[in-house]
Structures are given as C-alpha cells and as structure tokens.
C-alpha cells in the first residue's frame, strides 16, 4: 500500500480566521482496513489540491469551517439524553453529528489534524456514553431512540456521523479505532437494525434513514452482514431493506407516496446511501435500479414545487423549500450522474453544495456558467409501486412564477397522509392562491407541544374540510382512518394538453360508503392573450341523500362577496362539532339558491374572481379557521364552502379567474373587473359543457365527455345552444372576435 | 437669440424598438417666449448629447419610451370625465398626463419630433374638451375638479402636464401654442387658483399641488401674476401660497405634520416647484428658505422608514415605500444640491431617476460608485412650525434591518391624523413587530367604496384602540374629533442616548377631560451582547375613577399565553359597541390579578416575549380585529389589551424582548426561552425603576426620574433593594457577571 501525502491548502478565508489549534501534518499511514470508503482518499486529495476551488464549494467550505470552529471552541459536550425535540440535549446531539460530519470533511480538505482529533475526542466521549444508554426517557408514542426521543433521530445521527468518521478513521490509533468502531458505530448499527426491527423492517422513510446509517456503517467497518441486512432486510430475503423500499416507496415516475415534503426528507438517505453502494458495490448499478427511479425522484421533487417551496400536501410545513439540505444532496448526487444542466439553476439558487466530489463537480459546472433554467412543466407523477394508484397531476402555464394547478389524486401516503382525495391547489403570480393548510406544527418549538405535530394536526389539518375537496355529511373521507385510506386509491381519468386547454381528472370510489365522486380540473385559455382560468367540475353521487360540501381555501383579502347572505357581524358561531368543522368560525351564510354566485379577492397585486354554481340549489358560507383552538395553534385563514343538502347527485362547477393589477407604488389599478360576464353549465347524455360568457362578447366553453378515452362525437344541446365535438374534451370558442384581438395584449 | 440644434442620439435600446413614427429633424427656431424654462434647452441638449448615458438614466429613458410608445399606439383618448377614482375616465386622464410628461422629455432627449407632435395633438384635444367642462359629475364630499372627481387630481395633472408642455412648446405653431396656452393651461391655472380658493388657499398638501401646478404654469406662460399668487396666495400677501405652506407645514426638522405617508405625497410638488423657482427666481434662494427645510424634509422622510417602507402612522397605506415616485424626485433634487452620497444608496434601491439634469447627476454618481449606505440613526423630528408641538421620536440600534422604536408624540396632523397620541411602533429583524393598522383603504379599487377611505377608516383605523396607546373609558382621544385634536399637542419630555439605554418620552394633557398621561419608551441593552429590549412605562391619572385600557397590536403567531384566562373557543363575542371596540372579537379574557403576565409569539424566524404589569390590578384580553365588518374591509390582526378598572392613577409597565431563532430550513430552534426571569416595578417619591431579573442571574434596571431634565440624585428603595443614580435616567446592572460573558456572543 501507498503512503498518502496530503498537500495542505488553506483558502484565504480560512487563513484570515483564527489559526487552527494544531499544525497541519502528514496523514498517518493507514491500513487498508482504515482507508476511507465513502469518499476515497484520492478524491479527497484531488479536491484539496485543486488550484482553484469553485466559488460555491469554497463558500461551503468556509461556512462549514465557521460552524465547526464554533463547535470546537465550545468544547466537547455529549450530554446524557433527556429532552424531547427542540430541548437542550436534543439540540446538542444534533449539533454534534453536524460537527463530526463537517470536521471530517474539513480534515480531508484542509489537512488540519485538529479537525480529525476533534472528531476522535467527540466519538470517544460517545463511546463512553453510548453503552450506558437504554430507552430514551422522553419517548412518547414514537419508537424510542437512545440518543434521541425517537429512533428516527438516532438513524439520522448515524448517517451523518459515519461519514465524518470514515474521513478520519485512518488517523486513529488501533485502540481508539477499535473503541469507536465497537462502542459507538457497531452498537448503534446493531441497535438500529436487529435491536429495532419494528423500525428497521418498515417500508417507510424512517426505515430508510435506518438502513442508510446501518449500511454505510457496514461499509466503513467492513462488516458485510450489516450491509446485507440494510440492503435486504434483517432476514436478508429482500422482503425489507433498501431495495424493497425503493420498490415500494417510489412510483415509476419517482413520486414518493408520502408526498413532496416527506419525499424531500426521505431523499437524502436514499441518494447518499445509493452513492455509497455505487462506490462499494458497483455491480449493483443502484442508480439504474427500477429504471433509474432514484434520479427521477429528484426531478419529481423539484417539479413538486413553486417559487422555491414544496407543494404543502399531507403533513408538510409550508415553509419547506428547495434550499433544504436534503434537496441540495439530491441535486448534487444526481447532477454528478446525469450532467443535466437544468439542475444547476437549482444548485445556483440553493447557493450551497455538498463537500464531496459530487458537490465539487456541481460547483465547477455552475462556475463555468453551464446552468440552464430548470424545466418546470406539466407533469403527471403516477403514484403506487407500479404507477397504478392515482397520482399527482401538475398543470403549468407560462414561466416558473406563472400558473401551476396541482391536483392531488394520490393514494393515502400512510400516517402522514391527509384525507383529501381529489384536492387541488393553485399558484399564480408567485403566490399560493388556492391553499392547503399543510400540517399543524411548529417544528422543534418546545412550547408548542414539544415541537411535534399539534393536536390540531389531527383535528383540523388532516380532515377533509381543511382541503379543497368534497366532504359528505360533514364527515372526512375514510372516517379519518388512514389505514382504511390505504386500501383505496383514486382512478386517474385524464391528463391532456390540447389546443388552449390542459385537463386532468380522477374518480374516487369508497371514500364514504355508497359515494362516488369524479372531478375534472383544467387550465383554459380565454383567447384574449391574457391569463388562463381554472375550470373545476366535480360530480358526486350517493346512494343515500346526503349533505355535500365543497370547500375552497382561498388566500387573500375579500374584495366582493358577490351574493346576498346573512353576515355574522357581532357574534361568530362555529360551523360544526367534529371532523374539522369545529375549527371554523362562520362569517357569512347565504340562503338556498340556484344561480351561480361569485367571490372576488386581492392577493399581492392581482385580483381573483371565483364563480361557482351547481346542478342543485346550494348555500354558500364564508368561514375562517381558528375556532376551538385553546392554545392558539392555528393560523386564521379564510374559506368558502358551497353546500348542497339532501341530494343524491350533484355537479359542482367553478371558474377561478386571475385578473388585473393593483400597483400600490404607482397608485393605479387596471383590470379590476372580471373578463367573464356569467358562467353556465350544460349537461348532455354523456358529457358536460361549462360555458363562459365573456365581457368582451362571445363565449369560451370547455366540453368534457364522461369517458376520458372517448374518441366519438359528443353533442350537448340546451335550447338554441348546441355544442358538438369529437373526443374526450374540447375548448370551443364562439363569437369572441378573437381574430380582432391585439397581439400580445397582456395585463 | 441662438438657433438651437439638437443632436439626435438614440440609445441601442431605442433603436432596437419599433422605429418612431416621424424622422428626427432639427428643432424649430423658437422665440424667447417659447423656449423651455423648467429645464433649459442647453441642459436637455447636454443630456441628449452625452457620449454615454449612465445606466440608471438609460433604463429610465427606456422604461419611459416603452410606456409612451404604448400610449401613442393606443391613440389619443381624452374622454368626457365621468368616473370617480379608479374608474375608466379617471385612469385615462392619469395615463394622459404621464404620457404628456414622458413624451416631452423623450422629445428633448431623442430629438424625435413624433413625441412632440403627440403631446401637441393630445393637448389640442384637451383644448377642445376643457372649456366645455363644469364640476365633475362624480365628486362626492371632495372639493370637485373638472377632469377628476377631486380637485387634487386636477392639480396633479397640471404639475405633470406643464412639464411636458414646457419641453415641446417651442415646436408649436403660434396658433397651436396660443390655443393650448389659453384653452388648457391658463384656464386650468385660473380654475385651480382663483376658481377654487377653498383649495388653493389652504395650508395643506392638496393646496401644494395646486400652487405648484399654477406657479409652474406661470413660469411657462410667462405669467407673473400666476407665479406671484402661487408663491404668496391669491391676495399676494403671503397669508397663503407656497412660502406660507413651507412655513406652516414643515417643522424646523423637516417633519410634515400629516406624517410620513403624506409627507411623501406632499414632497413631490414642494421639491419640483422649488426647483422651478430656483431656476426662474434664483434670488429667492428657495432651497435655503427656513434654514433649508425642504432638503431636511427629504432626509426626514427617509429616516421615517424601515425596510424600505414608511412608518404607517395616520392615514397611511402600509405598503407605501421609498420606491415611490415622489421620493425618487425628492432624492434626485436633493442630491443635486447637497451631493450627500448617503442619498445615492436610496437612489440605487429605487433603481429609478428623474429624466432631468438632477436625475442625470444622480445616475452618474451611482454609476461612479459614489453611493454610501444611508445613515439611519436615532433622531427626534420635532413637530409644529416652530418645533414646539411634540414630535416623532425614532430610536435605532444596529443596522437598517435591526431595531427601530418609533414613538408618535406629534400633533394631530389635520383630517388624516389618527387619535393616537403617545402611540409606538417597533421594528426588528426586518419586520414590523408592534404595528399600526395604517388606513382602512384599498387605493383606487373601485369595488371598495370607489377606492377612497372606507367607513372602517373612521370607525376603526383612526380610533385610539386601534393603536398602542391609552384609551380611557373606551373612548378615543379628543372624542375622535380631529379639530379638537388640533388644539393640543404632547409635551416632549426626553430624548436621550446614554450608556446602554436610549430613551424618549412625552406627556399628554387633555386628550380626555381631566386626564393626564405620560409615557417613557426605551431601548435597553441587557449586557449579554444580545438584542436590546424595549421598556415601556405609562402613567395615567384621571380626576374621575376611570377604565384605562392599554392595547398592544403585535404581529405574529402566539406561542404561549402566559396567563390563565377564559377562552372563547366556540363563540366569539365583540368587545364593545363604539370607538373601535365594536370591531374587536374577544378570544381570551383573564380575571383581575396583580402579578405581571406575559405573552410570547413568533414572527419570521424570531421569538418575542412581552411581559407586562401595572401598579393596580388588571385584566388581560386577547382580541382580533374583524368584527362588525359587513363588507370584509378589515384585515384580521391580533392585539393584547390590558385593562385597569376604577382607578384614578395607574402605572402600566412592559418589557418586549426579541430572542432566539427558528430555522425552518435547518429545522432547528435556539434561544426559544426568554432571557428574563421576571420583571418588577418600583416607585419612589420622584422616580420609577423597572427591574429585569435575568435568567443568567442578576438584574438590569432602568431608572426613570419624573423630571426629564433632572440632574440631582434620585433614590428608590423597596425593602432591601435600593437604587440610586444621578440625572434623569440610568441603566443599572447588578450581579450579572457581565464581565464573564463571552465577547460578541450573538444570536
């Protein structure tokens, strides 16, 4: 074996910082048993030796050095575990794994032995503590860890720390190495695998963190048994473990069944462990596994975002974005394999990279100006291991900050799933116009139930009425039982782009006994060179006469309540008693009527007019979340609820129109009036037509056949109006003098 | 006289745009009577000839060219006035004056005669329309205009249009010039001066727009009579007019009595007209008038801002910022006279300049890298023509995005003033933490009461309870009668920066019969190298036993209600019936108690803990605005109200502490716990001491003598605790082991 010599390279920034505690010196000769395996020594050396570090990598190195040096100054603190999430011991153990990880990289990239010694001393402290630990004292209903209240955090500790350890392991005396190998990493890997089978054998992101930590520990400790268990499950039969997780957790399109928020979180152990597998078991061709689904998953999570933030479906924190550490890892690892230049614009926005060869390559490519804008596009992300269990449909128009219509036709998504089949969200003008509450949680804020999911997550955020989809008899889908929800997925009906219209839709059977509902959502061009509108058609049928509610959670200040209603001005009643209705204050309740109504609001500098009607008489309510919230845990957000009582069969239809501009700086307003005069719904024998009567004259209609695969001719007539078309759907424009319109007449 | 020749210069951007309609040609010889007087021909020529235009100026020219060319393509539309603010004819006449103004500059800067001809044709259309007009049909309670529903907009039209006209007047035939001179500008100037004395003679910003328009018209038409009336009033006796407005509307510190929002609006005609006066009547040395107050006013308005937005006191729209056109004019005109490089950073942020020699100079200086960060500082802006009628006190710590504490001790501010004597606002971490509602208005949104002030502006936004100051017996100050409020101003007590503390305060007598109240606000350093806290001490005395309410309008999500209280969970009552209380929903009401309480909340990524107590037992209420709001005109914002019932004399004390960090991306939380363990108020014979017991041990106290000018020694004792100091106030630290603290240990 070769004696490795590391050239010491200090960046200017590092030199200007306080001098490291120990002088750099030659890396000790290392036995084959101790050489780094996650990033080989020669690759570390190549990055350390680079004549010029690309700026993104250099600033990451600087940031890491600042943070690690701060930790080193604070000394080694390895406290006996005591607190739940957000508490002092919790946060200290989190800081420690980040410090171990960072110091390992810094040692390799700067050659400064002080970093390696710090990792050694820290891990020796863990070696003294860890063998003494049992079940964490603050574990509640979670599967308990030892360092942390939930085993998940222990797994995350291992994923980070093993990488730092790998980088410095060849600097240790044989005795220290043995101590740390056995009393920290082997014990922890044992605890997280055979010691916690109820976690390790799950098909769930928590288990992915566990198998990633255990598997990487296997590579570093040269322990094939750990590697095999992590890949194939405790019984090494492939019924659990990493490969099975890939099989079952990702759809063929790379959608992760818990949704984008958890996809982001799960992504990191998947891609980091995959990179370790590729390096150490290249014959597995892990990145080609299941048609390259791990790399598709990175694209899928970026597609599932708007203005840098992930779509907050299921138990998601709405402020989680593409700048999160996990997606940084995903982008870097993917780019190093695909060299897709569109990913570089995301890396550029993230302004961070991994301190690995993959991150180095991304930083070089960004510095070389190779970045291309990410290609946000209309995309259907099928759900389910074989892609047959619904999916997430994303329809886009314009650029990244223009219209995105998201329809959630996915399956339940396990315990973090919401009861929101056929829900939708809408983004426009850089903002979320039709919203999803996300989860009710203040992550790691101890005063808020210790930082975990709040009681209102279950009583409000997960309930159907907290979403933009059907509620029957004021009860949530599947009786709000996620295990029941796991059994049934929506059936996808359509995903089509045609001339001037994009459509998607699905059917859901069995969300309530005897109830079927079907929904089509579309982006429709009005032919005036201006912004498209959203069309919504929802058809519900019930064996028994029922109460059908259709909520719309809109974001903005109401401009006009375009219907008469009783206003609750000086007392504010609550809408219901259960299934989320107990959290709704009622501001306004209309009488029953047949006619379509409208509501308009202002969000940012744009107006939105929502017109809505139904095939049966309905009432309209304006409500706001926040009732029955003893600890002030909820945000107060408005919603419109349309209610049809006592029907067996109802078709709700709606049109959401973005229009106009409010310019507070220039103090002017344009386009405050809707471009639509009235809307109308026509029903034929096998199709619906939604007709928009335009203020400029004429109509634009969207025709939707019941059979989404239909190729025959359809005809819907109402008096003198006759609509005829061929195929599953069509945009039909009449008498709008479209040809006379000014080209490019925008806002 | 000389024959002027204009060299034609097209910027690359202009050349790449559609070719102008007419070829450039020599400017016609102009008589002395027609030569431009607002910007002389040779200065236009110098800018047009510049070998290289500085980028800010070039992009402004491009922006203007785009907008004017769009207007030219749309053709000349001079409709018969019909609509109120925000309506079609209103917006068209606004677009027209901007087009006249822009096209005039473009003609001079590009030499393209098409621009001049467009201005001519537009103004000839006005010459046909204007003589036919009487009182605008949509004027409500406003003083009516002819082109617009309120005369103010007519004045603004004139200020802009006369500048455009001046630029092209020498291109006209004698007949066209006579037609436009007489049938547009002279008529309009007559209407706005002698024809509207109830507006023109006011000491008010509406009159400033009128005198500016009339006076500049006087210069352009060579009509000395108009100039003299605009400077000295209709009777030319100096009892009205521009000079009198400067005398009375600006304090010696440049504060404008209506507050920053209207100061911004008023600023434009002041500085633009002043520039015209300087040019045409240089002997008046107008920018030196009243000790240079016009230029001080520009600094004052920038000081009255945070994160680019003006403090929203009085009838202010909270989204109005330094990027408004009026402040662009103010910065450019001021810089050209003072060459204060700190103004250039504001110009850089505005990213816009005037198309005048002043704007050109600013653009050159920015391009030359001369900009210095604007010096935001602690400043007292005295109010009143002679500076004796209260003032706006601004205490700052750290940089532009750190702490700003604003105390509103100003006088009423006329009809747009709020009933909020001794109100305060607080900014931190880039956000408004303790808020002022501003005005209730959707500017120019026709669906919202035609875009004017909403009924809720009077019933809520102006009322005392909508502010962070004392309310007595649930009645607003001065019986909510602004004319009564005009008579009485607060007395300023202190404005001091000392070691570790900045203080300000004032006394208000007569806001209610028999009531005096006095308040001191301070920024106090806790000596731990971390963020300062706000101290509030308010002492109220009433001849009759009264109900004293002290509201705090905080911004953020409640983390902990640190006191027991009845929670209104399933019904939400209204707090009162009048003076703004009818707009408050009650969420929480405590019993009466003596002990200090606390409330904590999260805003952005920072926690705030507010601790509050009083010298008598109080109740605490948590409320939210939005009740009795039939048209959904109000924003829903939370407040805390502390109530003392039946007392003659009460001292409220409070401490607002910013602390900690919530990092959603890295998913960690630090400093979520307050640095303060408890607060205590001690009263001596002639002074108060507010004592903060710190979590780290020891105390930091703020001692405040009743006499703000006091130099003697004060002593306050409570049991074993004795505080002694010399002077009006002091920061006293004990037993905190401050010397042991880590240097620079920040967040």
Coordinates of C-alpha atoms in Angstrom, one line a residue, chain A residues 276-524:
Chain A
X276 CA -22.1 4.6 -1.1
X277 CA -23.5 1.5 -2.7
X278 CA -22.4 2.6 -6.2
X279 CA -18.9 3.2 -4.8
X280 CA -18.6 -0.1 -2.8
X281 CA -20.9 -2.4 -4.7
X282 CA -20.8 -1.0 -8.2
X283 CA -22.1 -4.2 -9.7
X284 CA -25.5 -3.4 -8.2
X285 CA -25.8 -0.4 -10.6
X286 CA -28.0 1.1 -7.9
X287 CA -28.8 4.3 -9.8
X288 CA -30.2 2.2 -12.7
X289 CA -32.3 0.2 -10.3
X290 CA -36.1 0.2 -11.2
X291 CA -35.4 2.2 -14.4
X292 CA -33.3 4.8 -12.6
X293 CA -36.1 5.8 -10.2
X294 CA -33.8 7.4 -7.6
X295 CA -32.7 10.0 -10.1
X296 CA -36.3 10.5 -11.3
X297 CA -37.3 11.1 -7.8
X298 CA -35.0 14.2 -7.6
X299 CA -36.6 15.6 -10.7
X300 CA -40.1 14.8 -9.3
X301 CA -39.5 16.7 -6.0
X302 CA -38.3 19.8 -7.8
X303 CA -41.3 19.6 -10.1
X304 CA -43.5 19.4 -7.0
X305 CA -42.5 23.0 -6.0
X306 CA -43.5 26.6 -6.8
X307 CA -41.5 29.7 -6.1
X308 CA -38.9 27.5 -4.3
X309 CA -41.4 25.9 -1.9
X310 CA -42.7 22.4 -2.0
X311 CA -46.4 21.8 -2.5
X312 CA -47.5 21.5 1.1
X313 CA -49.7 18.5 0.8
X314 CA -50.1 15.9 3.6
X315 CA -48.2 16.6 6.8
X316 CA -46.0 19.3 5.4
X317 CA -44.5 22.5 6.8
X318 CA -45.4 25.2 4.2
X319 CA -42.1 26.9 4.5
X320 CA -40.0 24.0 3.4
X321 CA -38.2 24.6 0.2
X322 CA -35.7 23.5 -2.4
X323 CA -33.0 25.1 -0.4
X324 CA -33.2 22.3 2.2
X325 CA -30.2 20.2 2.8
X326 CA -31.8 17.1 1.5
X327 CA -32.5 18.5 -1.9
X328 CA -29.0 20.0 -2.0
X329 CA -27.7 16.4 -1.6
X330 CA -30.3 15.2 -4.2
X331 CA -29.3 17.8 -6.8
X332 CA -25.5 17.3 -6.4
X333 CA -25.7 13.5 -6.5
X334 CA -28.0 13.5 -9.5
X335 CA -26.0 16.0 -11.5
X336 CA -22.8 14.1 -11.0
X337 CA -24.5 11.2 -12.7
X338 CA -26.8 12.8 -15.3
X339 CA -25.0 16.1 -16.0
X340 CA -28.4 17.6 -16.6
X341 CA -27.6 21.3 -16.8
X342 CA -31.2 22.2 -15.7
X343 CA -30.3 21.0 -12.2
X344 CA -27.6 23.6 -12.0
X345 CA -30.0 26.5 -11.8
X346 CA -31.5 24.9 -8.7
X347 CA -28.0 24.5 -7.2
X348 CA -27.3 28.1 -8.1
X349 CA -30.5 29.1 -6.1
X350 CA -29.6 26.9 -3.3
X351 CA -26.2 28.6 -3.2
X352 CA -24.8 25.5 -1.4
X353 CA -23.2 22.2 -2.3
X354 CA -22.1 19.0 -0.6
X355 CA -18.4 18.9 0.4
X356 CA -18.0 15.8 -1.7
X357 CA -16.8 15.1 -5.2
X358 CA -20.4 15.4 -6.4
X359 CA -20.7 18.8 -4.8
X360 CA -17.4 19.8 -6.3
X361 CA -18.5 18.9 -9.7
X362 CA -21.7 20.9 -9.4
X363 CA -19.8 23.9 -8.1
X364 CA -17.4 23.7 -11.1
X365 CA -20.2 23.5 -13.6
X366 CA -22.1 26.4 -12.1
X367 CA -18.9 28.4 -12.1
X368 CA -18.4 27.5 -15.7
X369 CA -21.8 29.1 -16.5
X370 CA -23.4 25.8 -17.5
X371 CA -26.6 26.3 -15.6
X372 CA -29.9 26.2 -17.6
X373 CA -33.3 27.2 -16.1
X374 CA -35.0 24.3 -14.6
X375 CA -37.7 22.9 -16.9
X376 CA -40.9 23.2 -14.9
X377 CA -43.5 21.6 -17.0
X378 CA -46.9 20.0 -16.9
X379 CA -46.3 16.5 -15.5
X380 CA -48.2 13.6 -14.2
X381 CA -46.5 11.8 -11.3
X382 CA -48.1 8.4 -11.1
X383 CA -48.4 7.0 -7.6
X384 CA -48.0 3.4 -6.3
X385 CA -45.1 1.0 -6.8
X386 CA -46.3 0.1 -10.3
X387 CA -47.8 3.5 -11.0
X388 CA -51.4 2.4 -10.9
X389 CA -52.6 4.0 -7.7
X390 CA -53.6 7.5 -8.7
X391 CA -51.0 10.3 -9.0
X392 CA -50.1 13.9 -8.5
X393 CA -51.1 16.0 -11.6
X394 CA -49.3 19.3 -12.2
X395 CA -50.5 21.6 -14.9
X396 CA -48.4 24.6 -15.7
X397 CA -48.7 27.7 -17.9
X398 CA -46.1 30.3 -18.5
X399 CA -42.9 30.5 -16.5
X400 CA -41.9 29.3 -13.1
X401 CA -43.8 32.1 -11.4
X402 CA -46.9 31.8 -13.5
X403 CA -49.8 29.4 -13.2
X404 CA -49.5 26.0 -11.5
X405 CA -52.5 23.9 -10.9
X406 CA -52.0 20.8 -8.7
X407 CA -54.5 18.0 -8.4
X408 CA -53.9 15.5 -5.7
X409 CA -55.2 12.2 -6.9
X410 CA -52.6 10.2 -5.0
X411 CA -53.1 7.4 -2.5
X412 CA -53.2 7.9 1.2
X413 CA -49.5 8.3 1.9
X414 CA -49.5 6.3 5.2
X415 CA -49.7 8.0 8.6
X416 CA -48.7 11.4 7.3
X417 CA -51.4 11.4 4.6
X418 CA -54.4 13.7 4.7
X419 CA -58.0 12.8 3.9
X420 CA -58.0 14.9 0.8
X421 CA -58.6 12.8 -2.3
X422 CA -59.1 14.9 -5.5
X423 CA -57.9 18.0 -3.6
X424 CA -56.4 20.9 -5.6
X425 CA -54.0 23.8 -5.2
X426 CA -53.4 26.8 -7.4
X427 CA -50.4 29.1 -7.7
X428 CA -50.2 32.3 -9.7
X429 CA -48.1 35.4 -9.8
X430 CA -45.5 33.9 -7.4
X431 CA -48.1 33.1 -4.7
X432 CA -50.3 30.3 -3.4
X433 CA -53.9 31.3 -4.3
X434 CA -55.8 28.2 -3.5
X435 CA -54.1 26.8 -0.5
X436 CA -53.6 23.7 1.6
X437 CA -53.1 24.2 5.3
X438 CA -50.2 21.8 5.4
X439 CA -49.5 20.4 8.9
X440 CA -50.3 22.0 12.2
X441 CA -46.9 22.0 13.8
X442 CA -44.2 24.3 15.0
X443 CA -41.2 22.2 14.3
X444 CA -38.9 21.9 17.3
X445 CA -40.6 24.8 19.2
X446 CA -40.8 23.2 22.6
X447 CA -43.6 25.5 23.8
X448 CA -45.8 24.1 21.0
X449 CA -46.4 20.5 22.3
X450 CA -42.7 19.9 22.3
X451 CA -42.3 20.7 18.6
X452 CA -44.2 17.7 17.3
X453 CA -47.5 17.5 15.5
X454 CA -50.1 19.5 17.4
X455 CA -53.5 18.1 18.4
X456 CA -54.9 20.4 15.7
X457 CA -53.0 18.4 13.1
X458 CA -55.4 15.6 13.6
X459 CA -58.5 17.6 14.5
X460 CA -58.0 20.1 11.6
X461 CA -55.1 19.8 9.2
X462 CA -55.7 16.2 8.2
X463 CA -59.5 16.5 8.0
X464 CA -61.2 16.7 4.6
X465 CA -62.8 20.1 5.2
X466 CA -59.4 21.6 5.6
X467 CA -58.9 20.9 1.9
X468 CA -60.4 21.8 -1.4
X469 CA -62.4 18.7 -2.0
X470 CA -65.7 17.0 -1.3
X471 CA -67.0 16.4 2.2
X472 CA -70.1 14.2 2.6
X473 CA -72.4 14.6 5.6
X474 CA -69.7 16.7 7.4
X475 CA -67.5 13.6 7.7
X476 CA -64.0 13.2 6.5
X477 CA -63.0 10.7 3.8
X478 CA -62.4 7.1 5.2
X479 CA -63.8 8.2 8.5
X480 CA -60.4 9.9 9.0
X481 CA -58.8 6.5 9.4
X482 CA -55.6 6.4 7.4
X483 CA -55.4 2.6 7.5
X484 CA -58.7 2.5 5.7
X485 CA -57.5 5.1 3.3
X486 CA -54.5 2.9 2.4
X487 CA -56.8 0.4 0.7
X488 CA -58.4 2.7 -1.8
X489 CA -56.8 5.0 -4.4
X490 CA -58.3 7.3 -7.0
X491 CA -58.6 6.2 -10.6
X492 CA -56.9 8.5 -13.0
X493 CA -59.2 9.7 -15.8
X494 CA -57.3 12.1 -17.9
X495 CA -54.2 14.1 -18.3
X496 CA -54.3 16.0 -21.6
X497 CA -52.8 19.1 -23.2
X498 CA -54.8 20.3 -26.2
X499 CA -55.3 23.5 -28.1
X500 CA -55.9 26.2 -25.4
X501 CA -56.8 23.8 -22.6
X502 CA -55.0 21.4 -20.2
X503 CA -57.1 19.0 -18.3
X504 CA -56.7 16.4 -15.6
X505 CA -59.1 14.4 -13.6
X506 CA -59.9 11.3 -11.5
X507 CA -62.6 9.3 -9.9
X508 CA -62.8 8.2 -6.3
X509 CA -65.0 5.4 -5.1
X510 CA -65.5 4.4 -1.5
X511 CA -64.2 7.4 0.4
X512 CA -67.6 7.1 2.1
X513 CA -69.9 4.1 1.8
X514 CA -72.0 4.4 -1.3
X515 CA -70.4 7.5 -2.5
X516 CA -68.6 8.0 -5.9
X517 CA -67.1 11.3 -7.0
X518 CA -65.3 12.4 -10.0
X519 CA -63.5 15.6 -10.7
X520 CA -62.0 17.4 -13.7
X521 CA -59.8 20.4 -13.4
X522 CA -58.5 22.4 -16.3
X523 CA -56.4 25.5 -17.2
X524 CA -58.4 27.2 -20.0

